[in-house]
Amino acid sequence: YHRKACVAKIRPVLAGRIAAAELPSDPSEHQRQGPVGAGRCDNIRATSGAVPMTLNIPDFGSAAVIVAGDVMLDRYWFGPTGRISPEAPVPVVRISGAEDRPGGAANVAVNLADLGVATRLCGCVGNDEMADRLQELLGQNGVEEGLVRVDGRDTVTKLRVLSRNQQLIRLDFEQERAPGVGEKIVELFDDWLDSAGAAVLSDYGKGSMDQVQSHIASCRRAGVPVLVDPKGSDFSRYMGATVVTPNLTEFEAVVGTCDTDTELAQRARDLARDHNIQYLLITRSDKGMMLVGRDDTVHELAAEAREIFDVTGAGDTVIAATAAGLAAGQTMIEAASLANLAAGLVVRKLGVSSVTASELRLALHQRGKGGRRLPDRSQLVEAVRQARERGEKIVMTNGCFDI
């Protein structure tokens, strides 16, 4: 009796809310955009209106992305510090551990692979021990690499010394830009395009992206969306890109200081139109991100991070998650929302890091924003494994939850 009474009360309320809702008059508006494919390079669409409240994690296993750009090796030395050096006013760190991680474009590739995306990476390295180590790490992370070795050029390496979860100093090992380096990866990039659902160009100003316009043109001919992580103030180099992902500092270096969000959106729209860029996805630290299209699309995405330990490599995670979403069939706003969620997770980790699809699903559960789909056996096993790693209790129950 009580169950029937509850249902009788609920149904009129739901009916009234449904009747009051503004539903699209065109049935096609209910349909999701299909997977990224031929002819989609310049036709990615953002949904209209507010950012969707429910976000699902797509099947990344069906997606393939190619990454090209400046690859590097990130090296970390860890240890305690408890005194100041008598030689200079600097802390003395007793090194107790070390770790190597792929950096730059290689970190973008690892971010994609950790999401479950089939990932290929091309870039230039030296003929040295650091290149050997980088190849080893990429193989361990499931990235198919096409690193071109260049005699007389050192592999870019960044050494960070950390103590008590704080970075004390960074030492860079690299040479001046070598002319002609970018030409060495053009052919490999073009050969791989046919199998890609999206492409990422990671420009750190080290020379591998000297032929960036050639890469963008190849993507447009192949109908593959191309996303660019920019460097410098000359955005004309990225003309014709599908998405460009500057941070706020990089963006304002091009257009000047923006005092309001309205001014920011207007200058982004003008920049996108001037350089035929379909979307600018601007990362704004604790203010989240802003997605602006040349077609007047503007979406503000609030920051997801609750605690920030290290922003190193967060931009790599943003562009990787956006590319993964597009390659897996998401709309532009869905992919940007996914990237915003991923960035909120990665800044809570120390050093250059990545996130997994399971971490994204867990974050959605914790925020009550979606991700609630029936898991298959492998996903359930992975969820249980991660729960155990967090020291959580695992409970099985059943019941009737149909009211």
Coordinates of N, CA, C and O in Angstrom, one line a residue, residues 189-320:
F189 N 54.6 10.7 -39.7 CA 53.3 11.3 -39.2 C 52.2 11.1 -40.3 O 51.1 10.6 -40.0
D190 N 52.5 11.4 -41.6 CA 51.6 11.2 -42.6 C 51.2 9.7 -42.9 O 50.1 9.4 -43.1
D191 N 52.2 8.8 -42.7 CA 51.9 7.4 -42.9 C 50.9 6.9 -41.8 O 50.2 6.0 -42.1
W192 N 51.0 7.4 -40.6 CA 50.2 7.0 -39.5 C 48.8 7.6 -39.5 O 47.9 7.1 -38.8
L193 N 48.5 8.6 -40.3 CA 47.3 9.4 -40.2 C 46.0 8.5 -40.5 O 45.0 8.7 -40.0
D194 N 46.2 7.6 -41.5 CA 45.0 6.9 -42.0 C 44.3 6.1 -40.8 O 43.1 5.9 -40.9
S195 N 45.1 5.7 -39.8 CA 44.5 4.9 -38.8 C 44.1 5.7 -37.5 O 43.7 5.1 -36.5
A196 N 44.2 7.0 -37.6 CA 44.0 7.9 -36.4 C 42.6 8.5 -36.4 O 42.1 8.9 -37.4
G197 N 42.0 8.6 -35.2 CA 40.7 9.3 -35.0 C 40.9 10.7 -34.6 O 40.0 11.5 -34.6
A198 N 42.2 11.0 -34.2 CA 42.5 12.4 -33.8 C 44.0 12.5 -33.8 O 44.7 11.5 -33.7
A199 N 44.6 13.7 -33.9 CA 46.0 13.9 -33.9 C 46.3 15.0 -32.9 O 45.6 16.0 -32.8
V200 N 47.4 14.9 -32.2 CA 47.9 15.9 -31.2 C 49.3 16.4 -31.6 O 50.2 15.6 -31.9
L201 N 49.4 17.7 -31.7 CA 50.7 18.3 -32.0 C 51.2 19.1 -30.7 O 50.5 20.0 -30.3
S202 N 52.2 18.6 -30.1 CA 52.7 19.1 -28.8 C 54.0 20.0 -29.1 O 55.0 19.4 -29.3
D203 N 53.8 21.3 -29.0 CA 54.9 22.2 -29.4 C 55.5 22.8 -28.1 O 54.9 23.6 -27.4
Y204 N 56.7 22.4 -27.8 CA 57.4 22.9 -26.7 C 58.6 23.8 -27.1 O 59.4 24.2 -26.3
G205 N 58.6 24.2 -28.4 CA 59.6 25.1 -28.9 C 61.0 24.5 -29.0 O 62.0 25.2 -29.0
K206 N 61.1 23.2 -29.1 CA 62.4 22.5 -29.2 C 62.8 22.1 -30.6 O 63.9 21.6 -30.8
G207 N 61.9 22.4 -31.6 CA 62.3 22.2 -33.0 C 61.5 21.1 -33.7 O 61.4 21.1 -34.9
S208 N 60.9 20.2 -33.0 CA 60.2 19.1 -33.7 C 58.9 19.6 -34.4 O 58.4 18.9 -35.3
M209 N 58.4 20.8 -34.0 CA 57.2 21.3 -34.6 C 57.5 22.4 -35.6 O 56.6 23.2 -35.9
D210 N 58.7 22.4 -36.2 CA 59.0 23.4 -37.2 C 58.1 23.2 -38.4 O 57.9 24.2 -39.1
Q211 N 57.6 22.0 -38.6 CA 56.7 21.8 -39.8 C 55.3 21.7 -39.4 O 54.5 20.9 -39.9
V212 N 54.9 22.4 -38.4 CA 53.5 22.3 -37.8 C 52.4 22.5 -38.9 O 51.4 21.8 -38.9
Q213 N 52.7 23.5 -39.8 CA 51.7 23.7 -40.8 C 51.5 22.5 -41.8 O 50.4 22.2 -42.2
S214 N 52.6 21.8 -42.0 CA 52.5 20.6 -42.9 C 51.6 19.6 -42.2 O 50.8 18.9 -42.8
H215 N 51.8 19.4 -40.9 CA 51.0 18.4 -40.1 C 49.6 18.8 -40.1 O 48.7 17.9 -40.3
I216 N 49.3 20.1 -39.9 CA 47.9 20.5 -39.9 C 47.2 20.3 -41.2 O 46.1 19.8 -41.4
A217 N 47.9 20.6 -42.3 CA 47.4 20.4 -43.7 C 47.1 19.0 -43.9 O 46.1 18.6 -44.6
S218 N 48.0 18.1 -43.5 CA 47.8 16.7 -43.7 C 46.6 16.2 -43.0 O 45.8 15.4 -43.5
C219 N 46.4 16.7 -41.8 CA 45.2 16.3 -41.0 C 43.9 16.7 -41.7 O 42.9 16.0 -41.7
R220 N 43.9 17.9 -42.2 CA 42.7 18.4 -42.9 C 42.4 17.6 -44.1 O 41.3 17.4 -44.4
R221 N 43.5 17.3 -44.9 CA 43.2 16.5 -46.1 C 42.7 15.1 -45.7 O 41.8 14.5 -46.4
A222 N 43.1 14.5 -44.6 CA 42.7 13.2 -44.1 C 41.4 13.3 -43.4 O 40.8 12.2 -43.0
G223 N 40.9 14.5 -43.0 CA 39.7 14.6 -42.3 C 39.8 14.2 -40.8 O 38.9 13.7 -40.2
V224 N 41.0 14.4 -40.3 CA 41.3 14.0 -38.9 C 41.4 15.3 -38.0 O 42.2 16.2 -38.3
P225 N 40.6 15.4 -36.9 CA 40.7 16.5 -36.0 C 42.1 16.6 -35.5 O 42.7 15.6 -35.1
V226 N 42.7 17.9 -35.5 CA 44.0 18.1 -35.0 C 44.0 19.1 -33.9 O 43.5 20.2 -34.0
L227 N 44.6 18.7 -32.8 CA 44.7 19.5 -31.6 C 46.1 19.9 -31.3 O 47.0 19.1 -31.5
V228 N 46.3 21.2 -31.0 CA 47.6 21.8 -30.8 C 47.8 22.4 -29.4 O 47.0 23.1 -29.0
D229 N 48.9 21.9 -28.8 CA 49.4 22.6 -27.5 C 50.4 23.6 -28.0 O 51.5 23.2 -28.4
P230 N 50.1 24.9 -27.9 CA 50.9 25.9 -28.6 C 52.1 26.4 -27.8 O 52.2 26.2 -26.6
K231 N 53.0 27.0 -28.5 CA 54.2 27.7 -27.8 C 54.5 29.0 -28.5 O 54.5 29.0 -29.8
G232 N 54.7 30.0 -27.7 CA 55.0 31.3 -28.4 C 53.8 32.1 -28.6 O 52.6 31.7 -28.4
S233 N 54.0 33.3 -29.2 CA 52.9 34.3 -29.4 C 52.4 34.3 -30.8 O 51.5 35.1 -31.1
D234 N 53.0 33.5 -31.7 CA 52.6 33.6 -33.1 C 51.6 32.4 -33.4 O 52.0 31.3 -33.8
F235 N 50.3 32.7 -33.2 CA 49.3 31.6 -33.4 C 48.9 31.4 -34.9 O 48.2 30.5 -35.3
S236 N 49.5 32.3 -35.8 CA 49.3 32.0 -37.2 C 49.9 30.7 -37.7 O 49.5 30.1 -38.7
R237 N 50.9 30.2 -36.9 CA 51.5 28.9 -37.2 C 50.5 27.8 -37.1 O 50.7 26.7 -37.7
Y238 N 49.4 28.0 -36.3 CA 48.5 26.9 -36.1 C 47.2 27.1 -36.8 O 46.1 26.6 -36.5
M239 N 47.3 28.0 -37.9 CA 46.1 28.2 -38.7 C 45.5 26.9 -39.2 O 46.2 26.1 -39.8
G240 N 44.2 26.8 -39.1 CA 43.4 25.6 -39.6 C 43.3 24.5 -38.6 O 42.7 23.5 -38.9
A241 N 43.8 24.7 -37.4 CA 43.7 23.6 -36.4 C 42.3 23.5 -35.9 O 41.5 24.4 -35.9
T242 N 41.9 22.3 -35.5 CA 40.6 22.1 -34.9 C 40.5 22.7 -33.5 O 39.5 23.3 -33.2
V243 N 41.5 22.4 -32.7 CA 41.5 22.9 -31.3 C 42.9 23.3 -30.9 O 43.9 22.6 -31.2
V244 N 43.0 24.5 -30.3 CA 44.3 24.9 -29.7 C 44.1 25.1 -28.2 O 43.1 25.7 -27.8
T245 N 45.0 24.7 -27.4 CA 44.8 24.6 -26.0 C 45.8 25.5 -25.2 O 46.7 24.9 -24.4
P246 N 45.8 26.8 -25.3 CA 46.8 27.6 -24.5 C 46.3 27.7 -23.1 O 45.1 27.6 -22.8
N247 N 47.3 28.0 -22.2 CA 46.9 28.4 -20.8 C 46.6 29.9 -20.9 O 46.9 30.6 -21.9
L248 N 46.1 30.4 -19.8 CA 45.7 31.8 -19.8 C 46.9 32.8 -20.0 O 46.8 33.7 -20.8
T249 N 48.1 32.4 -19.4 CA 49.3 33.2 -19.6 C 49.7 33.3 -21.1 O 50.0 34.3 -21.7
E250 N 49.7 32.1 -21.7 CA 50.0 32.0 -23.2 C 49.0 32.8 -24.0 O 49.4 33.5 -25.0
F251 N 47.7 32.7 -23.7 CA 46.7 33.3 -24.4 C 46.9 34.9 -24.3 O 46.8 35.6 -25.3
E252 N 47.1 35.4 -23.1 CA 47.2 36.8 -22.9 C 48.4 37.4 -23.5 O 48.5 38.6 -23.8
A253 N 49.5 36.5 -23.7 CA 50.7 37.0 -24.3 C 50.4 37.3 -25.8 O 51.1 38.1 -26.4
V254 N 49.4 36.7 -26.3 CA 49.0 37.0 -27.7 C 48.0 38.1 -27.9 O 48.2 39.0 -28.7
V255 N 47.0 38.2 -27.0 CA 45.9 39.1 -27.2 C 45.9 40.3 -26.2 O 45.1 41.2 -26.3
G256 N 46.7 40.2 -25.2 CA 46.8 41.2 -24.1 C 45.9 40.8 -22.9 O 45.2 39.8 -23.0
T257 N 46.1 41.5 -21.8 CA 45.4 41.2 -20.6 C 43.9 41.3 -20.7 O 43.4 42.3 -21.3
C258 N 43.1 40.3 -20.2 CA 41.7 40.4 -20.3 C 41.2 40.6 -18.9 O 41.4 39.7 -18.0
D259 N 40.4 41.7 -18.7 CA 40.0 42.0 -17.3 C 38.7 41.3 -16.9 O 38.4 41.2 -15.7
T260 N 37.9 40.9 -17.9 CA 36.6 40.2 -17.6 C 36.5 38.9 -18.4 O 37.2 38.8 -19.4
D261 N 35.6 38.0 -18.0 CA 35.4 36.8 -18.8 C 34.8 37.1 -20.1 O 35.1 36.5 -21.1
T262 N 34.0 38.2 -20.2 CA 33.4 38.6 -21.5 C 34.5 39.0 -22.4 O 34.4 38.7 -23.6
E263 N 35.4 39.8 -21.9 CA 36.5 40.3 -22.8 C 37.4 39.1 -23.2 O 37.8 39.0 -24.4
L264 N 37.6 38.2 -22.3 CA 38.4 37.0 -22.6 C 37.7 36.2 -23.8 O 38.3 35.8 -24.8
A265 N 36.4 36.0 -23.7 CA 35.7 35.2 -24.7 C 35.7 35.9 -26.0 O 35.8 35.3 -27.1
Q266 N 35.5 37.3 -26.0 CA 35.5 38.0 -27.3 C 36.8 38.0 -28.0 O 36.9 37.7 -29.2
R267 N 37.9 38.1 -27.2 CA 39.2 38.1 -27.8 C 39.6 36.7 -28.3 O 40.3 36.5 -29.3
A268 N 39.1 35.7 -27.6 CA 39.3 34.3 -28.1 C 38.6 34.0 -29.4 O 39.1 33.4 -30.3
R269 N 37.3 34.5 -29.4 CA 36.6 34.3 -30.7 C 37.2 35.1 -31.8 O 37.3 34.5 -32.9
D270 N 37.7 36.3 -31.6 CA 38.4 37.0 -32.7 C 39.7 36.3 -33.1 O 39.9 36.2 -34.3
L271 N 40.4 35.7 -32.2 CA 41.7 35.0 -32.5 C 41.3 33.8 -33.3 O 42.0 33.5 -34.3
A272 N 40.3 33.1 -32.9 CA 39.9 31.8 -33.6 C 39.5 32.2 -35.0 O 39.9 31.4 -36.0
R273 N 38.7 33.2 -35.2 CA 38.3 33.6 -36.6 C 39.5 34.1 -37.4 O 39.5 33.8 -38.6
D274 N 40.4 34.9 -36.8 CA 41.5 35.4 -37.6 C 42.4 34.3 -38.1 O 43.0 34.4 -39.2
H275 N 42.5 33.2 -37.4 CA 43.4 32.1 -37.8 C 42.7 30.8 -38.1 O 43.4 29.7 -38.2
N276 N 41.4 30.9 -38.4 CA 40.6 29.7 -38.8 C 40.8 28.5 -37.9 O 41.0 27.4 -38.3
I277 N 40.8 28.8 -36.6 CA 40.9 27.8 -35.6 C 39.5 27.5 -35.1 O 38.8 28.4 -34.7
Q278 N 39.0 26.3 -35.1 CA 37.6 26.0 -34.8 C 37.3 26.3 -33.3 O 36.3 26.8 -33.0
Y279 N 38.2 25.8 -32.4 CA 38.0 26.1 -31.0 C 39.3 26.4 -30.3 O 40.3 25.9 -30.6
L280 N 39.2 27.3 -29.3 CA 40.2 27.6 -28.3 C 39.8 27.0 -27.0 O 38.7 27.4 -26.5
L281 N 40.6 26.2 -26.4 CA 40.3 25.6 -25.1 C 41.3 26.2 -24.1 O 42.5 25.8 -24.1
I282 N 40.9 27.2 -23.4 CA 41.8 28.0 -22.5 C 41.8 27.5 -21.1 O 40.7 27.5 -20.5
T283 N 42.9 27.0 -20.6 CA 43.0 26.6 -19.2 C 43.4 27.8 -18.3 O 44.2 28.6 -18.6
R284 N 42.6 27.9 -17.2 CA 42.7 29.1 -16.3 C 43.0 28.7 -14.9 O 42.5 29.4 -14.0
S285 N 43.8 27.7 -14.6 CA 44.2 27.3 -13.3 C 43.0 27.1 -12.4 O 42.1 26.3 -12.7
D286 N 42.9 27.9 -11.3 CA 41.8 27.6 -10.3 C 40.5 28.1 -10.8 O 39.4 27.9 -10.2
K287 N 40.4 28.8 -12.0 CA 39.2 29.2 -12.6 C 38.6 28.2 -13.6 O 37.6 28.4 -14.2
G288 N 39.3 27.1 -13.7 CA 38.8 26.0 -14.7 C 39.3 26.3 -16.1 O 40.4 26.7 -16.3
M289 N 38.4 26.1 -17.0 CA 38.7 26.3 -18.4 C 37.5 27.0 -19.1 O 36.4 27.0 -18.6
M290 N 37.9 27.6 -20.3 CA 36.9 28.2 -21.1 C 37.0 27.7 -22.5 O 38.1 27.7 -23.1
L291 N 35.9 27.2 -23.1 CA 35.9 26.7 -24.5 C 35.2 27.8 -25.3 O 34.0 28.1 -25.1
V292 N 35.9 28.3 -26.3 CA 35.4 29.3 -27.2 C 35.5 28.9 -28.7 O 36.6 28.5 -29.1
G293 N 34.5 29.0 -29.4 CA 34.5 28.6 -30.8 C 34.4 29.8 -31.7 O 33.9 30.8 -31.3
R294 N 34.9 29.7 -32.9 CA 34.8 30.8 -33.9 C 33.3 31.0 -34.3 O 32.9 32.0 -34.9
D295 N 32.4 30.0 -33.9 CA 31.0 30.1 -34.3 C 30.2 30.7 -33.1 O 29.0 30.5 -33.1
D296 N 30.8 31.4 -32.2 CA 30.2 32.1 -31.1 C 29.9 31.1 -29.9 O 29.3 31.5 -28.9
T297 N 30.4 29.9 -30.0 CA 30.3 29.0 -28.8 C 31.1 29.5 -27.7 O 32.3 29.8 -27.9
V298 N 30.5 29.5 -26.5 CA 31.3 29.9 -25.3 C 30.8 29.0 -24.1 O 29.6 29.0 -23.8
H299 N 31.7 28.2 -23.5 CA 31.4 27.4 -22.4 C 32.4 27.6 -21.3 O 33.6 27.5 -21.6
E300 N 32.0 27.9 -20.1 CA 32.9 28.0 -19.0 C 32.8 26.7 -18.1 O 31.7 26.3 -17.8
L301 N 33.9 26.1 -17.8 CA 34.0 24.9 -17.0 C 34.7 25.2 -15.7 O 35.9 25.5 -15.7
A302 N 34.0 25.1 -14.6 CA 34.6 25.3 -13.3 C 35.6 24.3 -13.0 O 35.6 23.2 -13.4
A303 N 36.7 24.8 -12.2 CA 37.8 23.9 -11.8 C 37.2 22.7 -11.0 O 36.4 22.9 -10.1
E304 N 37.8 21.5 -11.3 CA 37.4 20.3 -10.6 C 38.3 20.0 -9.4 O 37.9 19.2 -8.5
A305 N 39.5 20.6 -9.4 CA 40.5 20.2 -8.3 C 40.1 20.8 -7.0 O 39.7 21.9 -6.9
R306 N 40.2 19.9 -6.0 CA 39.9 20.4 -4.6 C 41.2 20.7 -3.9 O 41.3 21.6 -3.0
E307 N 42.3 19.9 -4.2 CA 43.6 20.2 -3.7 C 44.6 20.2 -4.9 O 44.5 19.4 -5.8
I308 N 45.6 21.1 -4.8 CA 46.5 21.2 -5.9 C 47.9 20.9 -5.3 O 48.4 21.7 -4.5
F309 N 48.6 19.9 -5.8 CA 49.9 19.6 -5.3 C 51.0 20.0 -6.3 O 52.1 20.4 -6.0
D310 N 50.7 19.8 -7.6 CA 51.7 20.0 -8.7 C 50.9 20.2 -10.0 O 50.2 19.3 -10.4
V311 N 51.1 21.3 -10.7 CA 50.5 21.5 -12.0 C 51.4 21.1 -13.1 O 51.0 21.2 -14.3
T312 N 52.5 20.5 -12.8 CA 53.5 20.0 -13.9 C 52.8 19.0 -14.8 O 52.2 18.0 -14.3
G313 N 52.7 19.3 -16.1 CA 52.2 18.3 -17.0 C 50.6 18.4 -17.1 O 50.1 17.6 -17.9
A314 N 50.0 19.3 -16.4 CA 48.5 19.3 -16.5 C 48.0 19.6 -17.9 O 47.0 19.1 -18.3
G315 N 48.7 20.5 -18.6 CA 48.3 20.8 -19.9 C 48.4 19.6 -20.9 O 47.6 19.5 -21.8
D316 N 49.4 18.7 -20.6 CA 49.4 17.5 -21.4 C 48.2 16.6 -21.2 O 47.7 16.0 -22.1
T317 N 47.8 16.6 -19.9 CA 46.6 15.8 -19.6 C 45.3 16.4 -20.3 O 44.5 15.6 -20.8
V318 N 45.2 17.7 -20.3 CA 44.1 18.4 -20.9 C 43.9 18.0 -22.4 O 42.9 17.6 -22.9
I319 N 45.0 18.2 -23.1 CA 45.0 17.9 -24.5 C 44.8 16.5 -24.9 O 44.1 16.1 -25.8
A320 N 45.4 15.6 -24.0 CA 45.3 14.2 -24.2 C 43.8 13.7 -24.0 O 43.3 12.9 -24.8

